[in-house]
Tab-separated table of C-alpha atoms in Angstrom:
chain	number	residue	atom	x	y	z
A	1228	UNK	CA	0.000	0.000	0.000
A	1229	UNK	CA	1.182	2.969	-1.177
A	1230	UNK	CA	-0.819	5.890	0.449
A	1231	UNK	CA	-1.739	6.791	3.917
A	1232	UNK	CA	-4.437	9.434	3.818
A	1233	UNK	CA	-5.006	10.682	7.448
A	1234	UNK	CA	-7.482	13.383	8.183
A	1235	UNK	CA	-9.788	14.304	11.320
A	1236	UNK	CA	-10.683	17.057	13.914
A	1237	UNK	CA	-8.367	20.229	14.460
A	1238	UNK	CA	-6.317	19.322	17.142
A	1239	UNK	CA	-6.589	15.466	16.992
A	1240	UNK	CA	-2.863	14.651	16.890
A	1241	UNK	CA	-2.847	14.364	12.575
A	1242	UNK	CA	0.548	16.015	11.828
A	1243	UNK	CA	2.308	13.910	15.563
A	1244	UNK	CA	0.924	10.787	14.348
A	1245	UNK	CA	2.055	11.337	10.529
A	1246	UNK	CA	5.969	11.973	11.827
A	1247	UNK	CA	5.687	9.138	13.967
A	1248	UNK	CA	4.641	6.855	10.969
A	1249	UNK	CA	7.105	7.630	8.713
A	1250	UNK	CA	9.592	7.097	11.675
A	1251	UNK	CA	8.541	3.277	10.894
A	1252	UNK	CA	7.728	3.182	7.766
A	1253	UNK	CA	9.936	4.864	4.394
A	1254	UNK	CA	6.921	7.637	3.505
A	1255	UNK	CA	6.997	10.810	3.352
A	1256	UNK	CA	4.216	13.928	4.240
A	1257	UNK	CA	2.446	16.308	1.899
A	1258	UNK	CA	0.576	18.233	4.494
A	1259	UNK	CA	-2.718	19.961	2.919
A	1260	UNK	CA	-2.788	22.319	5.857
A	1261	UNK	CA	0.446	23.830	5.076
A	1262	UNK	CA	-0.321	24.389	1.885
A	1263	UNK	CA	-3.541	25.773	2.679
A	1264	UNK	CA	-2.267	28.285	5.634
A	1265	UNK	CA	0.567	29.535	3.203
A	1266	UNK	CA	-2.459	29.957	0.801
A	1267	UNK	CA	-3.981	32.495	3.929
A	1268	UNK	CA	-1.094	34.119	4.430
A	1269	UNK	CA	-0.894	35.205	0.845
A	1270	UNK	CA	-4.247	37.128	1.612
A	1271	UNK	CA	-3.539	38.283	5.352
A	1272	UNK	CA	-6.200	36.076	6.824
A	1273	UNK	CA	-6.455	33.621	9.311
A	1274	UNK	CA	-7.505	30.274	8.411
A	1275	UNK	CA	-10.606	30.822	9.633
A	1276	UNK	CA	-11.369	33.776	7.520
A	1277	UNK	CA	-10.461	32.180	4.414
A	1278	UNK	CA	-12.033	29.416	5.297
A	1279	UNK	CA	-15.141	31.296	4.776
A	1280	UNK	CA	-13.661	33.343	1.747
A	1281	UNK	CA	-13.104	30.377	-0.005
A	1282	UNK	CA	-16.756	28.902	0.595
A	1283	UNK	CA	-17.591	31.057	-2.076
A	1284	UNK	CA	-14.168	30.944	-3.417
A	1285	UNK	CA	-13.481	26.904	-4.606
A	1286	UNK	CA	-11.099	27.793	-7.173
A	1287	UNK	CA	-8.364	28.150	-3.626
A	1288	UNK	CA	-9.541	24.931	-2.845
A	1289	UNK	CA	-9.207	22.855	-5.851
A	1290	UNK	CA	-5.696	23.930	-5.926
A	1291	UNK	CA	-4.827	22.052	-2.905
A	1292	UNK	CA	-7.259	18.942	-3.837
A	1293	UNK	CA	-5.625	19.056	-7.588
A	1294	UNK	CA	-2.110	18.800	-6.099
A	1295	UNK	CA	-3.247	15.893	-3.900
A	1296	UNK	CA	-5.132	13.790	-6.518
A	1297	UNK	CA	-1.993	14.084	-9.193
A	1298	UNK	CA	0.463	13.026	-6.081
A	1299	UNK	CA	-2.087	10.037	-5.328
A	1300	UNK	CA	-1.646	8.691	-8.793
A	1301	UNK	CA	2.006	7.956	-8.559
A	1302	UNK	CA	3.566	5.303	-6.502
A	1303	UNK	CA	5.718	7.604	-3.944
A	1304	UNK	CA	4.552	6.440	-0.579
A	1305	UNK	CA	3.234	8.911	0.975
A	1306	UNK	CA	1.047	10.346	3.854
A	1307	UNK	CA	-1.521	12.676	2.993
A	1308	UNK	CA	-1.698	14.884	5.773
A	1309	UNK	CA	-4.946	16.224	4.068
A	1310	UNK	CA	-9.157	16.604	5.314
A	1311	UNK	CA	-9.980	15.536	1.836
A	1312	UNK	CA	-7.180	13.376	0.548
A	1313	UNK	CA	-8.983	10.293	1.681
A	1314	UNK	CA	-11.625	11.641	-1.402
A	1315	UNK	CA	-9.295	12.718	-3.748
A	1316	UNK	CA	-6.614	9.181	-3.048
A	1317	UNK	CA	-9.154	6.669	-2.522
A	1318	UNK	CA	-6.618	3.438	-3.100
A	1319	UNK	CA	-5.361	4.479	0.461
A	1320	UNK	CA	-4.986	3.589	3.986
A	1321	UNK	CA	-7.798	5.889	5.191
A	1322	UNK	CA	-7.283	7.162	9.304
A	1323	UNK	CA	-9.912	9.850	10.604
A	1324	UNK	CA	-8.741	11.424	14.348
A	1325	UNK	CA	-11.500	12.121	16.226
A	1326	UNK	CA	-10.888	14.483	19.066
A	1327	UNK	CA	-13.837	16.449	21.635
A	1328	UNK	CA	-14.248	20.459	21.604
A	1329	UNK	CA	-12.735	20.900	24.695
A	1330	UNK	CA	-9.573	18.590	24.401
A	1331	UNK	CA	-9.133	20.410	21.349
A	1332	UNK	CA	-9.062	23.521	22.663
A	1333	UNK	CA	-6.006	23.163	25.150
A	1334	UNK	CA	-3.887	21.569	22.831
A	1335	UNK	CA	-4.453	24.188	19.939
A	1336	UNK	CA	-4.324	27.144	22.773
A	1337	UNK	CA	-0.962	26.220	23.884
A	1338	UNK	CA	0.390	24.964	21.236
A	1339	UNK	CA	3.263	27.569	20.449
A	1340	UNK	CA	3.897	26.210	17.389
A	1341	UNK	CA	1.016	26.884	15.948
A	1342	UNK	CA	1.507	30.944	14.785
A	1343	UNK	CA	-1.244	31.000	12.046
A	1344	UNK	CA	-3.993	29.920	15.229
A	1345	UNK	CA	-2.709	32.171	18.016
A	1346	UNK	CA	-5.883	33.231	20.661
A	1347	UNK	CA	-6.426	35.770	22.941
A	1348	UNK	CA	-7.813	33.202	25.224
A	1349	UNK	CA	-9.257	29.489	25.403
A	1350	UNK	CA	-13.217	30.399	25.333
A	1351	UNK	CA	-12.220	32.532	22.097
A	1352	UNK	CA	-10.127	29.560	20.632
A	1353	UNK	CA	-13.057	27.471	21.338
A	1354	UNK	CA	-15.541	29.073	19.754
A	1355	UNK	CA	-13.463	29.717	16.693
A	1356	UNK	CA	-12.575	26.014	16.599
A	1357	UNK	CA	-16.265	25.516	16.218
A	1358	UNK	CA	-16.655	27.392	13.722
A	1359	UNK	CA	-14.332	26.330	11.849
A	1360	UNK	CA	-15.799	22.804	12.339
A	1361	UNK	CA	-19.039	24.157	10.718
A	1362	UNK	CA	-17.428	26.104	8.028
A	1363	UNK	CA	-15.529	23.129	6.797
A	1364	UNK	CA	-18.557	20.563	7.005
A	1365	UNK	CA	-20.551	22.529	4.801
A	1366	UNK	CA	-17.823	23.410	2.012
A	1367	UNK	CA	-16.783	19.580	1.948
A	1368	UNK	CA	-20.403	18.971	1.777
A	1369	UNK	CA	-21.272	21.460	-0.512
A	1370	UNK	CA	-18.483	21.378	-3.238
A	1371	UNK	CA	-17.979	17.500	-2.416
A	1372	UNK	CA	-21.189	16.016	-1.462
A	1373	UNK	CA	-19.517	14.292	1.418
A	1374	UNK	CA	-19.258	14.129	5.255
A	1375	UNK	CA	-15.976	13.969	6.378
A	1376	UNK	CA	-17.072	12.573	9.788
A	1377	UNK	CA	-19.011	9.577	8.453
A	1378	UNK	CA	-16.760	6.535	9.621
A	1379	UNK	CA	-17.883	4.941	6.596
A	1380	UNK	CA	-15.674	6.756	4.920
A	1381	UNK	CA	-12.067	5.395	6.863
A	1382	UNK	CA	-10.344	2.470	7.761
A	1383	UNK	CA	-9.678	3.480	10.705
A	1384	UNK	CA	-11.061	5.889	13.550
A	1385	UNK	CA	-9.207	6.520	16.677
A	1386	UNK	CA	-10.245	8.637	19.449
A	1387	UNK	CA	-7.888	10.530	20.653
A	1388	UNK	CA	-9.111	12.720	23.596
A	1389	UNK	CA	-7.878	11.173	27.003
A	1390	UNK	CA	-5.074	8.919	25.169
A	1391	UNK	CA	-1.071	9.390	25.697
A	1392	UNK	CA	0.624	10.514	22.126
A	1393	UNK	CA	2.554	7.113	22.614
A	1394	UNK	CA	-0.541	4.973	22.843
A	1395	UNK	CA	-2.261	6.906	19.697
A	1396	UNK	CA	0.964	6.373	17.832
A	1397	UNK	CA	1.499	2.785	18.050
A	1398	UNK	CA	-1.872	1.703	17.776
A	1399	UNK	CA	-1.882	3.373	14.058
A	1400	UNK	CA	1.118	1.856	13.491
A	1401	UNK	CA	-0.034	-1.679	14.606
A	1402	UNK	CA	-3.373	-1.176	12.789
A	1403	UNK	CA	-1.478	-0.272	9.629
A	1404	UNK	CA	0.423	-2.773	9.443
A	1405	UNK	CA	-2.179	-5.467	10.061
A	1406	UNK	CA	-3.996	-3.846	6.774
A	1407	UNK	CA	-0.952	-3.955	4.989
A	1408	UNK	CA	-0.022	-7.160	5.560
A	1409	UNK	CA	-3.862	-8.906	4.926
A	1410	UNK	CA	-4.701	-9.336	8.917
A	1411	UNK	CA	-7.880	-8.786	11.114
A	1412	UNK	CA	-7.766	-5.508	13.381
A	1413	UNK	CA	-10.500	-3.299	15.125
A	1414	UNK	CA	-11.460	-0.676	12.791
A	1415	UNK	CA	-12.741	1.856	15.533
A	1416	UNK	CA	-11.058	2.557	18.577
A	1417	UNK	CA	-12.711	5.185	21.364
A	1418	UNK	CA	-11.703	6.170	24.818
A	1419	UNK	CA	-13.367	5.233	27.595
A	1420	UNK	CA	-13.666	8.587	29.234
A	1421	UNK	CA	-15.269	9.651	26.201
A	1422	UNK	CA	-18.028	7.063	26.637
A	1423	UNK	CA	-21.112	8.086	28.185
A	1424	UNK	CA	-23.070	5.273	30.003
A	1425	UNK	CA	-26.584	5.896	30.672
A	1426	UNK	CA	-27.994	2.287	31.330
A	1427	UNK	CA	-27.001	0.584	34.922
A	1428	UNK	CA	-27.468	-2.687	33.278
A	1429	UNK	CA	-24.063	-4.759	34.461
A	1430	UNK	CA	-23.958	-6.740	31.242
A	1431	UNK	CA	-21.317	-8.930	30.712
A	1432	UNK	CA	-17.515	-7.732	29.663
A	1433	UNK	CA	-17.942	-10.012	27.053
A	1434	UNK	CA	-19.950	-8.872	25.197
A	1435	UNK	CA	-19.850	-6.676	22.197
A	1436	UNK	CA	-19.110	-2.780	22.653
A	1437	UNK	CA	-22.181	-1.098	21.000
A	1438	UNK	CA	-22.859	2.628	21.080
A	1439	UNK	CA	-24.028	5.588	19.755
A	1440	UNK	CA	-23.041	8.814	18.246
A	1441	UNK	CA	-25.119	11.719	18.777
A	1442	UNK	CA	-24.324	15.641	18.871
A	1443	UNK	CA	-20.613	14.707	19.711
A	1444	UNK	CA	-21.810	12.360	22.331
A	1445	UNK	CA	-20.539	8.766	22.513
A	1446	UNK	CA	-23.875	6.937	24.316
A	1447	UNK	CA	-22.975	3.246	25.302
A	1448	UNK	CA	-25.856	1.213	24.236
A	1449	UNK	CA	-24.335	-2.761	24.820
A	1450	UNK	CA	-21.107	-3.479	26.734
A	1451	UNK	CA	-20.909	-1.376	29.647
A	1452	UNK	CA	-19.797	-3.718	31.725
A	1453	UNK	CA	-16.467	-3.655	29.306
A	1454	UNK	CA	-16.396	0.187	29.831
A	1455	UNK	CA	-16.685	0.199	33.503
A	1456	UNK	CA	-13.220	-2.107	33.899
A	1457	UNK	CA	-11.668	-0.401	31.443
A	1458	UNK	CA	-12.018	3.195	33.645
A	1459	UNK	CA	-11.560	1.137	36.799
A	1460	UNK	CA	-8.379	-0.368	35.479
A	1461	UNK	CA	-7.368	2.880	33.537
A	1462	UNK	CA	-7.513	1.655	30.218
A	1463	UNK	CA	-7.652	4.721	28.000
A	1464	UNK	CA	-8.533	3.016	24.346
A	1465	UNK	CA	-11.470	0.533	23.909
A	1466	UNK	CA	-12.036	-1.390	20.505
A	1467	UNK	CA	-15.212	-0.786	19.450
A	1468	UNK	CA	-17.900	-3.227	17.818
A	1469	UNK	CA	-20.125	-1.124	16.225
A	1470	UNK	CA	-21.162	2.752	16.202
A	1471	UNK	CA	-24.512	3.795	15.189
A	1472	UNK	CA	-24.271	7.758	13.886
A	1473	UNK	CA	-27.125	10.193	14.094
């Protein structure tokens, strides 16, 4: 497999778990973002602002998405540091990083590095992370026709909220490297403090991890039981069976 494509939430840990692949593994990164904040620079604006310019704007867009679909037709191994490469490259390794509002939020606030997203303080950054969130959803749905959260869409989904870098990391890795090489792994993979259990039921910890997706909320709807040891013994990623989204 040639292509990685790995895409998800701002502030989910893309561009740390792209350097730490291709640590492992001879690819190199073509990061869409980059591209896309020089792109912002060019017209003074914050990525946010032409975010919105360019809703009206595609032409900005397509320039970025053109660059990725001609790169994902040759056989360079690379990962696609990209919201829409997993679209544009679809014979890929497809990873979505999922990541909550508020998580978010502290590691884009004090994240020095990041001198294009500077904010005057973290209920600012939040808000502007949301919208942001909504901005993007309805130019990838509008010029695309897709939904970039649908976990139809990937290969692999990792929740990345409460988990250490190191855990995140290798579990990519691992998972990778099982679809590489033709073997089984768990597709989707969410923490357990992110897991909201609203039935006392007991259950069984064998049984299946079921839940649901709703307005950023992760509702456990079978396997409780499984989440309960996994907090009690301080397990920070669960595999998960199946996720209904709403």
């Amino acid at each position: 497999m040639n292509h990685i494509t790995l895409t998800g939430e701002l502030g989910s840990g893309k561009s740390t778990v792209a350097n730490y692949l291709i640590s492992k593994i001879p690819f190199r990164i073509v990061s869409a973002g980059l591209l896309f904040r020089q792109l912002a620079a060019k017209f003074n604006m914050s990525a946010k602002e032409f975010n919105e310019f360019i809703e009206n704007n595609p032409k900005y867009d397509n320039y970025v998405d053109d660059t990725i679909a001609e790169l994902g037709k040759s056989d360079d191994k690379i990962i696609f540091d990209s919201r829409m490469a997993w679209h544009f490259v679809p014979d890929s390794f497809k990873i979505y990083l999922y990541v909550d509002v508020d998580t978010a939020t502290e590691r884009i606030f004090n994240d020095t590095g990041r001198v294009s997203e500077s904010y005057a303080d973290k209920a600012t950054a939040r808000q502007e992370i949301i919208d942001r969130r909504k901005s993007e959803l309805l130019r990838y749905k509008s010029f695309y026709g897709c939904d970039v959260t649908d976990f139809n869409n990937f290969d692999l989904i990792v929740d990345t909220s409460y988990a250490s870098k190191d855990e995140i990391n290798e579990l990519v890795y691992q998972c990778f490297t099982a679809a590489n090489e033709g073997r089984e792994y768990s597709k989707v993979w969410l923490c357990a403090k992110s897991l909201t259990i609203e039935n006392d039921a007991s259950g069984c910890c064998c049984e299946p991890l079921e839940v649901v997706q709703s307005d950023n909320r992760f509702v456990v709807v079978k396997g409780s039981a499984k989440v309960r040891k996994a907090l009690e013994e301080g397990k920070s990623l669960l595999p998960v069976d199946k996720v209904i989204q709403q």
